[in-house]
Coordinates of N, CA and C and ligand atoms in Angstrom, one line a residue:
X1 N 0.8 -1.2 0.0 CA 0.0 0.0 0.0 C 0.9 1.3 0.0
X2 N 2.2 1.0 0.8 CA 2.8 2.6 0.3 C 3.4 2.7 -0.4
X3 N 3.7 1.4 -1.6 CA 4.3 2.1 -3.2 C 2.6 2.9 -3.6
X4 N 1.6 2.2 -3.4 CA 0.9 2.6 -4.3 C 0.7 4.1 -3.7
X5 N 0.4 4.4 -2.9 CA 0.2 5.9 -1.9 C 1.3 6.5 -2.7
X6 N 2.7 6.2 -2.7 CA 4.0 7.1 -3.3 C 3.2 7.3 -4.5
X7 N 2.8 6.3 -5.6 CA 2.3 6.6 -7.1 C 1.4 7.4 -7.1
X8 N 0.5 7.6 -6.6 CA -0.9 8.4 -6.3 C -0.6 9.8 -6.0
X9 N 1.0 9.6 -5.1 CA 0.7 10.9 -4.7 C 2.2 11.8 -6.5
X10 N 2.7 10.7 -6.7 CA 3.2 11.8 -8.0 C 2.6 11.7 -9.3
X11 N 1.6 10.5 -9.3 CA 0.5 10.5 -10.7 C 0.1 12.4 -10.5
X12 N -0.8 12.0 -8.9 CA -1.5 13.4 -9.1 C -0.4 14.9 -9.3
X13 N 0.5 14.9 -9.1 CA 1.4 16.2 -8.7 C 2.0 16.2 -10.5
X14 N 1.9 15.6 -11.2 CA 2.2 14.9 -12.8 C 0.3 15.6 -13.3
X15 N -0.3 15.3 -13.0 CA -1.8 15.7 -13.4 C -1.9 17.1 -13.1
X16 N -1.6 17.5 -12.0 CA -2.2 18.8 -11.4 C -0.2 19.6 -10.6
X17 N 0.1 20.0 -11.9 CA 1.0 20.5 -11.3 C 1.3 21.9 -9.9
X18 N 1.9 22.0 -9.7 CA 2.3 23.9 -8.9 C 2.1 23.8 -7.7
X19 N 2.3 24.6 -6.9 CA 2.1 24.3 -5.2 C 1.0 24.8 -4.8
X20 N 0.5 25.0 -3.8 CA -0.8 24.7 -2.8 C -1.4 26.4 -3.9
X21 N -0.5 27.1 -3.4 CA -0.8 28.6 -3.9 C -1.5 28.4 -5.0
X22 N -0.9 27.8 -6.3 CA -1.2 27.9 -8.1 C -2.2 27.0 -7.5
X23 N -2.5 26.1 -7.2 CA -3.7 25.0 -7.4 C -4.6 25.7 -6.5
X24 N -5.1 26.8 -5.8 CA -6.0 27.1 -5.2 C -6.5 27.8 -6.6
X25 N -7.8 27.8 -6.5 CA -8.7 28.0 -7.9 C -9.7 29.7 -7.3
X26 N -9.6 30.2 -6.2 CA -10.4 31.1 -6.0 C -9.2 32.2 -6.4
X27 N -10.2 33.3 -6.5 CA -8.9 35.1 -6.9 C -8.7 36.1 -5.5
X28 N -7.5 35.9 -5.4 CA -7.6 36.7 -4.0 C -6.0 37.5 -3.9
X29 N -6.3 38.1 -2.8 CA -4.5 38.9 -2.7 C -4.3 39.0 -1.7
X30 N -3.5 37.8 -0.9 CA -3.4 38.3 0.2 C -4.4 37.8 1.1
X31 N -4.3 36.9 2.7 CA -4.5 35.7 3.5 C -6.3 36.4 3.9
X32 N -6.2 37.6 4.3 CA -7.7 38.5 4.2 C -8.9 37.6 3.1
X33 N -8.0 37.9 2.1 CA -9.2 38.0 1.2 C -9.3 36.4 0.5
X34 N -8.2 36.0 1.1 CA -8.4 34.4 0.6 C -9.4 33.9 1.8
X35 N -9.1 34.5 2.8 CA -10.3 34.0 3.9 C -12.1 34.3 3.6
X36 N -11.8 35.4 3.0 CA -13.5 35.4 2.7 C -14.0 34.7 1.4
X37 N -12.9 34.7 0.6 CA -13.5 33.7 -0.2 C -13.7 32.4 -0.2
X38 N -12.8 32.3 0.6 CA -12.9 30.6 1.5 C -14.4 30.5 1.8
X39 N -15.1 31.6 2.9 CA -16.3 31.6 3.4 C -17.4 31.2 2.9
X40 N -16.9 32.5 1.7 CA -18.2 32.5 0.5 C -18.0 31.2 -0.7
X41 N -16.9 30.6 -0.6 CA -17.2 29.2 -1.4 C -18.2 28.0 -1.1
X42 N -18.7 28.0 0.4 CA -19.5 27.1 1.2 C -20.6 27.2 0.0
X43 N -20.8 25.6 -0.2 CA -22.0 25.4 -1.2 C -22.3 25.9 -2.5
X44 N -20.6 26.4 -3.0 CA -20.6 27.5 -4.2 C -19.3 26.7 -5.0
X45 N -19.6 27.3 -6.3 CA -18.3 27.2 -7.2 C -17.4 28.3 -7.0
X46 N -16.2 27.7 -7.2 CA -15.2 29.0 -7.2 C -15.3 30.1 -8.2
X47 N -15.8 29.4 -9.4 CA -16.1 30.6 -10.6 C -17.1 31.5 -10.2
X48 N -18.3 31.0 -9.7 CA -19.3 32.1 -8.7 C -19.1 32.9 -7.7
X49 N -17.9 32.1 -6.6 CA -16.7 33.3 -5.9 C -16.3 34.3 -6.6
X50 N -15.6 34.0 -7.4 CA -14.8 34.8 -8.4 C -15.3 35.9 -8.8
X51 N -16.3 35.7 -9.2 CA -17.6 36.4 -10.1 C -17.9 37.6 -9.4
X52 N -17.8 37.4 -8.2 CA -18.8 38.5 -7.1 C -17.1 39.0 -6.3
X53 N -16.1 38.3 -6.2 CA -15.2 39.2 -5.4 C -14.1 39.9 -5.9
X54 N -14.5 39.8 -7.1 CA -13.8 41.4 -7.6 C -14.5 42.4 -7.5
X55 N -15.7 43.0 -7.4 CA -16.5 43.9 -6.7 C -16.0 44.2 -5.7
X56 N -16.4 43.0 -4.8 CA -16.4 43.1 -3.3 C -15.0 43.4 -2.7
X57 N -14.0 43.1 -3.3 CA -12.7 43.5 -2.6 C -12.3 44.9 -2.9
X58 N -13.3 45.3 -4.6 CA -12.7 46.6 -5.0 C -12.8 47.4 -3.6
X59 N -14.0 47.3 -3.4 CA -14.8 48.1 -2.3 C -14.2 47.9 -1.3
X60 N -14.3 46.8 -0.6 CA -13.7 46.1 0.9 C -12.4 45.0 0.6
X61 N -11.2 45.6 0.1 CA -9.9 44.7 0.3 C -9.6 43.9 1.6
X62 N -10.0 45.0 2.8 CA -9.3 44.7 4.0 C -10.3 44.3 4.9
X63 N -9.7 43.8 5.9 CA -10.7 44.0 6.9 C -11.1 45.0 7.7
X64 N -10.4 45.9 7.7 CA -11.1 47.1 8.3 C -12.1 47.6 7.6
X65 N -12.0 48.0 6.2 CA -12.9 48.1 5.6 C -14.5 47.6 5.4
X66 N -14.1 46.4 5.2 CA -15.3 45.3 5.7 C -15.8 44.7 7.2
X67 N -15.2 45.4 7.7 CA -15.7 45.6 9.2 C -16.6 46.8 9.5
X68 N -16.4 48.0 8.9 CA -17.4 48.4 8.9 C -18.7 49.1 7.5
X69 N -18.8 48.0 6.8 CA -19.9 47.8 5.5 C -20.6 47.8 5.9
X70 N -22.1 48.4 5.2 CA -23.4 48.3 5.8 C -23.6 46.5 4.9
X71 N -24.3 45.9 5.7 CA -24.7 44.6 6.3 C -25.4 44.5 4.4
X72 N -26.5 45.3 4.4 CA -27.3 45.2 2.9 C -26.4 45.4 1.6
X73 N -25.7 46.5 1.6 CA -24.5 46.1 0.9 C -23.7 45.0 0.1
X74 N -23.7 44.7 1.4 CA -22.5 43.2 1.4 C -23.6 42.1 1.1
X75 N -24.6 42.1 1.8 CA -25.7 41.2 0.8 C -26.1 41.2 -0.6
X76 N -25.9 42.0 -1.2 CA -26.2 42.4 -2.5 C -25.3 42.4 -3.7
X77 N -24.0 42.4 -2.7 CA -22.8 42.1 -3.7 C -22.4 40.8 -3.7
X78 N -22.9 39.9 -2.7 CA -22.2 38.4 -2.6 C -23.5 37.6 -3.3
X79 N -24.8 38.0 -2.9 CA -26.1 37.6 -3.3 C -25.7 36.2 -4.3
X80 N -24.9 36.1 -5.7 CA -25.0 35.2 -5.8 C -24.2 34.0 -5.7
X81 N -23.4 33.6 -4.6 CA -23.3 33.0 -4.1 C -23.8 31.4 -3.3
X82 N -25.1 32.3 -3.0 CA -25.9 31.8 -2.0 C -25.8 31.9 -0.5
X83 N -26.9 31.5 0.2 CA -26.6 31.1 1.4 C -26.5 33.3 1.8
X84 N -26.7 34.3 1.1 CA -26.0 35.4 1.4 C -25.9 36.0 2.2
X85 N -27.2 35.8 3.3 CA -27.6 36.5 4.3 C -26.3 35.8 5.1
X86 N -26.4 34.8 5.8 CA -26.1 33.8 6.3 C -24.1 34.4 6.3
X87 N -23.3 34.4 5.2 CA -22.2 34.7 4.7 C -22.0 36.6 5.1
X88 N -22.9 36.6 4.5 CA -22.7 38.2 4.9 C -22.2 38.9 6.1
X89 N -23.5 38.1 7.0 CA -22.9 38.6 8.5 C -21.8 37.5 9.2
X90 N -21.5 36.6 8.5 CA -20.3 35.7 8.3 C -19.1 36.8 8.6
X91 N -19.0 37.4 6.8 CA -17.7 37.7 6.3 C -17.1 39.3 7.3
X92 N -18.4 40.1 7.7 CA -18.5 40.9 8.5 C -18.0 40.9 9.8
X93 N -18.9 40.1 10.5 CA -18.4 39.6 12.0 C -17.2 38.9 11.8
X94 N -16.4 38.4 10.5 CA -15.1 37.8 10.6 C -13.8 39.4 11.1
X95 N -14.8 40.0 10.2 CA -13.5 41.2 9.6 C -13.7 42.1 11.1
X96 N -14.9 41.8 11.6 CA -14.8 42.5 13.1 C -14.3 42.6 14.0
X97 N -14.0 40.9 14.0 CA -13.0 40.1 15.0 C -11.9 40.4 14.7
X98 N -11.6 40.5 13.6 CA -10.0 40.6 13.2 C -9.2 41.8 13.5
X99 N -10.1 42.7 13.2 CA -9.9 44.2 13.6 C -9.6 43.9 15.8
X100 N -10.8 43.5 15.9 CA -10.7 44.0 17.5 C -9.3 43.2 18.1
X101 N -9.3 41.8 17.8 CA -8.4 40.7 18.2 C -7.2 40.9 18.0
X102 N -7.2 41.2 16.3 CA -5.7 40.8 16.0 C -5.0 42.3 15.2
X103 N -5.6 43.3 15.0 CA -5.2 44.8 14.3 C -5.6 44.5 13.5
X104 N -6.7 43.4 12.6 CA -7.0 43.1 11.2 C -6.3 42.8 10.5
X105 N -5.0 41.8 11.1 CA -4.3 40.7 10.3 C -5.0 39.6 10.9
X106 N -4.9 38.7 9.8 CA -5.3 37.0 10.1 C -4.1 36.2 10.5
X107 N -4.5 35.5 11.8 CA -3.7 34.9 12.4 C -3.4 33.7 11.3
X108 N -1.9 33.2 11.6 CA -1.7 31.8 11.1 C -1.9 30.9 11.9
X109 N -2.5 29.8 12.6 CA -2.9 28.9 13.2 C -4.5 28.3 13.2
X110 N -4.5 27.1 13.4 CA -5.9 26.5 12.5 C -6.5 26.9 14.4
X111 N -5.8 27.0 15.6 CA -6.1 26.8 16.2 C -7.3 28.2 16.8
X112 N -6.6 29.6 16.7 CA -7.0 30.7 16.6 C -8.0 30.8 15.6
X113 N -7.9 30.8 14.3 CA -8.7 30.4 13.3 C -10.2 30.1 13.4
X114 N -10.1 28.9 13.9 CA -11.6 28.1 14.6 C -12.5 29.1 15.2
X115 N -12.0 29.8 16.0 CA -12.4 30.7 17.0 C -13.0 31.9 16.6
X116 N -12.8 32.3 15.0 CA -13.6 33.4 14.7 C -14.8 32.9 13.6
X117 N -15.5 34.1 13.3 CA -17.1 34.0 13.1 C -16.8 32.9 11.5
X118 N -17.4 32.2 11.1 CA -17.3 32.0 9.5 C -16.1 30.7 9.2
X119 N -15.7 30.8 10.3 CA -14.1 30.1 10.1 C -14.6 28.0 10.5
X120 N -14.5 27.3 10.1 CA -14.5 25.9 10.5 C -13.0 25.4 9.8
X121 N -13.4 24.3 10.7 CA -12.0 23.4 10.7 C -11.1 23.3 8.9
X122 N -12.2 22.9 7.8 CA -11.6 23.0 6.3 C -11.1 24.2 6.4
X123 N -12.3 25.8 6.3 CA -11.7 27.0 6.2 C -10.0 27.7 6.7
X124 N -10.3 26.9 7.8 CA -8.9 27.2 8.5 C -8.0 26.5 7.8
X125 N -7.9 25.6 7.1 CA -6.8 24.7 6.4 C -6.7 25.4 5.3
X126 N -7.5 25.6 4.9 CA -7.2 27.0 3.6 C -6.4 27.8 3.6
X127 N -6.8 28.4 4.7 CA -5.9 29.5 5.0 C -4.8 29.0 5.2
X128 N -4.3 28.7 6.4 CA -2.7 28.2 6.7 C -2.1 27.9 5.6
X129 N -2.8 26.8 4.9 CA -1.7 26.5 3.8 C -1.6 27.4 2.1
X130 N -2.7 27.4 2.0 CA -2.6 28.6 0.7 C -2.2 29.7 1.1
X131 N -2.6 30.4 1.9 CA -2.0 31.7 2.6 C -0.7 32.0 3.4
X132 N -0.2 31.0 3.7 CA 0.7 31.0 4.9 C 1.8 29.4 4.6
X133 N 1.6 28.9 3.6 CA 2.2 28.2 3.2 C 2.8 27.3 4.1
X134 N 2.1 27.2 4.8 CA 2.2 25.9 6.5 C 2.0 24.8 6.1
X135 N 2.1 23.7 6.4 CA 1.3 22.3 6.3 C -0.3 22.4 6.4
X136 N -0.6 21.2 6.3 CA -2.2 20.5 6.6 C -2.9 20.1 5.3
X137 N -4.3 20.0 5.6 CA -4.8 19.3 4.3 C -6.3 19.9 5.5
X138 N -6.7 20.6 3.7 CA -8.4 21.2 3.8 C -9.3 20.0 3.3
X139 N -10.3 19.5 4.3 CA -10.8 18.0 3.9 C -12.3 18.4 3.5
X140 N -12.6 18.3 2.1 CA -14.0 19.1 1.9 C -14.4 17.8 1.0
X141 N -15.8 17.9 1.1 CA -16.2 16.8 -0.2 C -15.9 15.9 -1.0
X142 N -14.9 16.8 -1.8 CA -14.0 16.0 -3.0 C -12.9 15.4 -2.1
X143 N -12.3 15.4 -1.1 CA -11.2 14.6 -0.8 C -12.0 13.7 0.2
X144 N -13.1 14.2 0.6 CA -13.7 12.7 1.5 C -14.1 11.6 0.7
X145 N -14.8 11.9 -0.7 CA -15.1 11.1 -1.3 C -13.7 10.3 -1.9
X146 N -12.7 11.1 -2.4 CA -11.7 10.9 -3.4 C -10.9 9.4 -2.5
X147 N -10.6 10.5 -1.6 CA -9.7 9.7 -0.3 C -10.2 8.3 0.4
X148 N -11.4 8.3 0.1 CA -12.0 6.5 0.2 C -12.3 5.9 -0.8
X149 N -12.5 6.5 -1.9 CA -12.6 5.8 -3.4 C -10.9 4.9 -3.6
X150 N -10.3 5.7 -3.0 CA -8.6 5.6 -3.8 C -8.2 5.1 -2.2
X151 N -8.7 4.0 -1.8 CA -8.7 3.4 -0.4 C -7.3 3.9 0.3
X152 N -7.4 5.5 0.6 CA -6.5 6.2 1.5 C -7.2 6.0 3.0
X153 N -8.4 5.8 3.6 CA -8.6 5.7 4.7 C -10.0 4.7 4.4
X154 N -10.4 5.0 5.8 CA -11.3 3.8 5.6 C -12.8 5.1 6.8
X155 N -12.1 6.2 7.1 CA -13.3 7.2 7.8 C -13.9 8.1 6.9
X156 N -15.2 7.8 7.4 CA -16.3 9.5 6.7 C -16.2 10.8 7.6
X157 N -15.6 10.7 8.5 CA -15.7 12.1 9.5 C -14.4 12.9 9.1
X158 N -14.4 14.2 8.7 CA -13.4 15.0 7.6 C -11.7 14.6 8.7
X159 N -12.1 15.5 10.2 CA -11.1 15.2 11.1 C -10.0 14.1 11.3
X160 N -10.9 12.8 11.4 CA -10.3 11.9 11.0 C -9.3 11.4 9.8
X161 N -10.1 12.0 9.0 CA -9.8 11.8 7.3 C -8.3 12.7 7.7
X162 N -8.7 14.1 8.0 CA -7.3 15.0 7.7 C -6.1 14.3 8.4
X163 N -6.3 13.2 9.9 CA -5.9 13.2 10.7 C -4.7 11.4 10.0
X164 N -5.6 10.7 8.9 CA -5.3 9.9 8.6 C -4.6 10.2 7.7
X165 N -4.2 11.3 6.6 CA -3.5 11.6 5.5 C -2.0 12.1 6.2
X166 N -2.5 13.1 7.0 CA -1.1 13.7 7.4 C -0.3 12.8 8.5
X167 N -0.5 11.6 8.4 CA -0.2 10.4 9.1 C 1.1 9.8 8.0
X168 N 0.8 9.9 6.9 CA 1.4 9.3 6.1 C 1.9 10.6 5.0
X169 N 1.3 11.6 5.1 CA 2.3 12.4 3.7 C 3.2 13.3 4.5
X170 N 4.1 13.7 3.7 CA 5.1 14.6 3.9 C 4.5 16.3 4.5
X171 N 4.6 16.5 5.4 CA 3.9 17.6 5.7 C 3.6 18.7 4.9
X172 N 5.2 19.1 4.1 CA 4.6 20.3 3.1 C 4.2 19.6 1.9
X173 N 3.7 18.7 2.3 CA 3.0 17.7 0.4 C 1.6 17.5 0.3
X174 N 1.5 17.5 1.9 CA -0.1 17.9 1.9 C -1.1 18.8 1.6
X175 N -0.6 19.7 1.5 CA -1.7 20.4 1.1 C -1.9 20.5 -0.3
X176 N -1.1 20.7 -1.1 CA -0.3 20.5 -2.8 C -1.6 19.0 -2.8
X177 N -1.2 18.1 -2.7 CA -2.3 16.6 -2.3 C -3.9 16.9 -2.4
X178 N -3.9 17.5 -1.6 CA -5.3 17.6 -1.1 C -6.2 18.7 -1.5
X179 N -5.1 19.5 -2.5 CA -6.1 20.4 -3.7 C -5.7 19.7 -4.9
X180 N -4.9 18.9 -5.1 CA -4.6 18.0 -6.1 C -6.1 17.0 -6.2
X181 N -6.5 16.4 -5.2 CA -7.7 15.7 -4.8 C -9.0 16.4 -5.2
X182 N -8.9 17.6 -5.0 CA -10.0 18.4 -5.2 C -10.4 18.8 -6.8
X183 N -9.4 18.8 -7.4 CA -9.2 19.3 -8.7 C -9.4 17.7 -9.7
X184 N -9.1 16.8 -9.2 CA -9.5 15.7 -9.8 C -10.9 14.9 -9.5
X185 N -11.3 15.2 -8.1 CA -12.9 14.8 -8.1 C -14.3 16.1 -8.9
X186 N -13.3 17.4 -8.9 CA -13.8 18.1 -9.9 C -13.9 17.7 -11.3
X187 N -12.8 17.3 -12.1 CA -12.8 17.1 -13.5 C -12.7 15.2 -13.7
X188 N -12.4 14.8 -12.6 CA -12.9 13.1 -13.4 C -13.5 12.4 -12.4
X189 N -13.3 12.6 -10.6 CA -14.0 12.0 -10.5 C -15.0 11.8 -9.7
X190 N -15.9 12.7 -10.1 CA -17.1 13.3 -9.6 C -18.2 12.1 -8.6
X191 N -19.5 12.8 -8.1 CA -20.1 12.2 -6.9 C -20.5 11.1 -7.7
X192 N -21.3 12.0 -8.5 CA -22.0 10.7 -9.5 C -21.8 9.8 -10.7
X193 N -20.9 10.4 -11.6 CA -20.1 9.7 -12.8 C -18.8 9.9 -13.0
X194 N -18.2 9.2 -11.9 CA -16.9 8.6 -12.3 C -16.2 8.5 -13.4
X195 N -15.3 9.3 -14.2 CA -14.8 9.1 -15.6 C -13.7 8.0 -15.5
X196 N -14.3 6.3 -15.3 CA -13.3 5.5 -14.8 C -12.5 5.4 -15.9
X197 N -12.7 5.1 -17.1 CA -12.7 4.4 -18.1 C -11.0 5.8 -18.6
X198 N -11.6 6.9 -18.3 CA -10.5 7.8 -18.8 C -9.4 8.1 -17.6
X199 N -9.6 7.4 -16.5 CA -8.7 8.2 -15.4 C -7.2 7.5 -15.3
X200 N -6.2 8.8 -15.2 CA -4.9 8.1 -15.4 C -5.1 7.6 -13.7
X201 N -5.8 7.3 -12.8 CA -5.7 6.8 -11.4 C -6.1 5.1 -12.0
X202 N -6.8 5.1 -12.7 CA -7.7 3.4 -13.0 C -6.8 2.7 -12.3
X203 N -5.3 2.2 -13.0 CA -5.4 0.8 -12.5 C -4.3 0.6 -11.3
X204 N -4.6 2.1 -10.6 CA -4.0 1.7 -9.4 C -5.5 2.2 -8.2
X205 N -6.6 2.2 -8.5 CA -8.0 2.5 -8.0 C -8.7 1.6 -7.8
X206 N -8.7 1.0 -6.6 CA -9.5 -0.1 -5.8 C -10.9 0.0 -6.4
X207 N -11.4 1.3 -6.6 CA -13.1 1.2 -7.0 C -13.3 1.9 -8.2
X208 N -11.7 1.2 -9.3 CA -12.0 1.6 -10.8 C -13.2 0.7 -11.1
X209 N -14.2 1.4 -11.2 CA -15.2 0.6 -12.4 C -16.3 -0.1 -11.4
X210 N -16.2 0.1 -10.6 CA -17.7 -0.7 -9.4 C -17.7 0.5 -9.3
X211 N -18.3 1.4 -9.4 CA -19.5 2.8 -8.7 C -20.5 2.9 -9.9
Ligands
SF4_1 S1 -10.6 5.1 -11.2 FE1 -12.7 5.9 -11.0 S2 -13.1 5.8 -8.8 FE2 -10.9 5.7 -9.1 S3 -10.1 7.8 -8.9 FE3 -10.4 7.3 -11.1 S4 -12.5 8.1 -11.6 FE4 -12.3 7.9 -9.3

């Protein structure tokens, strides 16, 4: 099992080249604004991120800024997204905290992280490692699914999942991994149609061709 894990992990870095930074798919400048798009990706495409936060940063780059937005505003500019009400006073009450807590820099640590408005355990992995170029591994959908299709663990709880990868990968290769994972259950191999038949993973993939 750990030649095949070594193969898996340079098929994909061979598929999906560049480090954690190039393979994050949202537009951002800087750990701020990668945090709110982190936020506003919940249940969203990153192209629909994208879409709405060049506006939104024109206006509100920082957090201070976006700390003090009027609330309807900021609804109206993320609106499609989804979820906007919800995110809005998310991305607000983030930039709040930031301001009061920290001068309105974003801490590096998943542990501080957790602790503000909008922020969950994946979020925080985002950040650290695309922003701050730390270790870890952001465990969202596509790597829960990916990471048991391609029998890397055998848990459905993300925690676990993160807790079983960085068991076995190279700390700064995790995260580069785990948007590599994401980027491949995006374009082959999806919830519902598996592109078995085309994936350069097939014939080292326990569940090539049974889903
Ligand atoms: S072989 Fe099929 S199940 Fe395995 S990673 Fe590729 S697309 Fe997914």
């Amino acid at each position: 099992m750990r030649e095949i894990k070594e193969e898996l992990v340079q098929r994909l870095a061979t598929l999906y080249p560049g480090d954690a930074a190039s393979l994050c798919e949202l537009s951002f400048e800087g750990p701020f604004q990668l945090a709110v798009a982190t936020i506003l990706s919940a249940q969203c495409t990153d192209r629909i991120v994208n879409s709405v936060t060049e506006a939104l940063f024109g206006l509100f780059p920082d957090a201070k800024s976006l700390a003090g937005a009027d609330l309807g505003r900021v609804e109206t500019l993320i609106r499609p997204t989804g979820f906007y009400r919800n995110k809005a006073q998310n991305i607000v009450s983030f930039s709040r905290e930031l301001v009061e807590r920290y001068d309105g820099e974003v801490p590096d640590t998943i542990d501080r992280l957790v602790e503000l408005s909008g922020v969950g355990r994946k979020t925080a992995n985002v950040i650290v490692t695309v922003g701050f170029s730390k270790p870890g591994i952001a465990v969202d959908t596509h790597v829960i699914r990916l990471s048991g299709r391609l029998g890397l663990t055998e848990f459905t709880d993300p925690e676990r999942i993160e807790m079983d990868l960085l068991g076995w990968l190279a700390p700064l290769d995790a995260a580069a991994f785990g948007l590599r994972l994401i980027l491949h259950g995006r374009r082959v191999c999806s919830a519902r149609k598996p592109k078995c038949e085309a994936c350069p993973l097939g014939d080292i993939c326990p569940s090539f061709s049974t889903l």
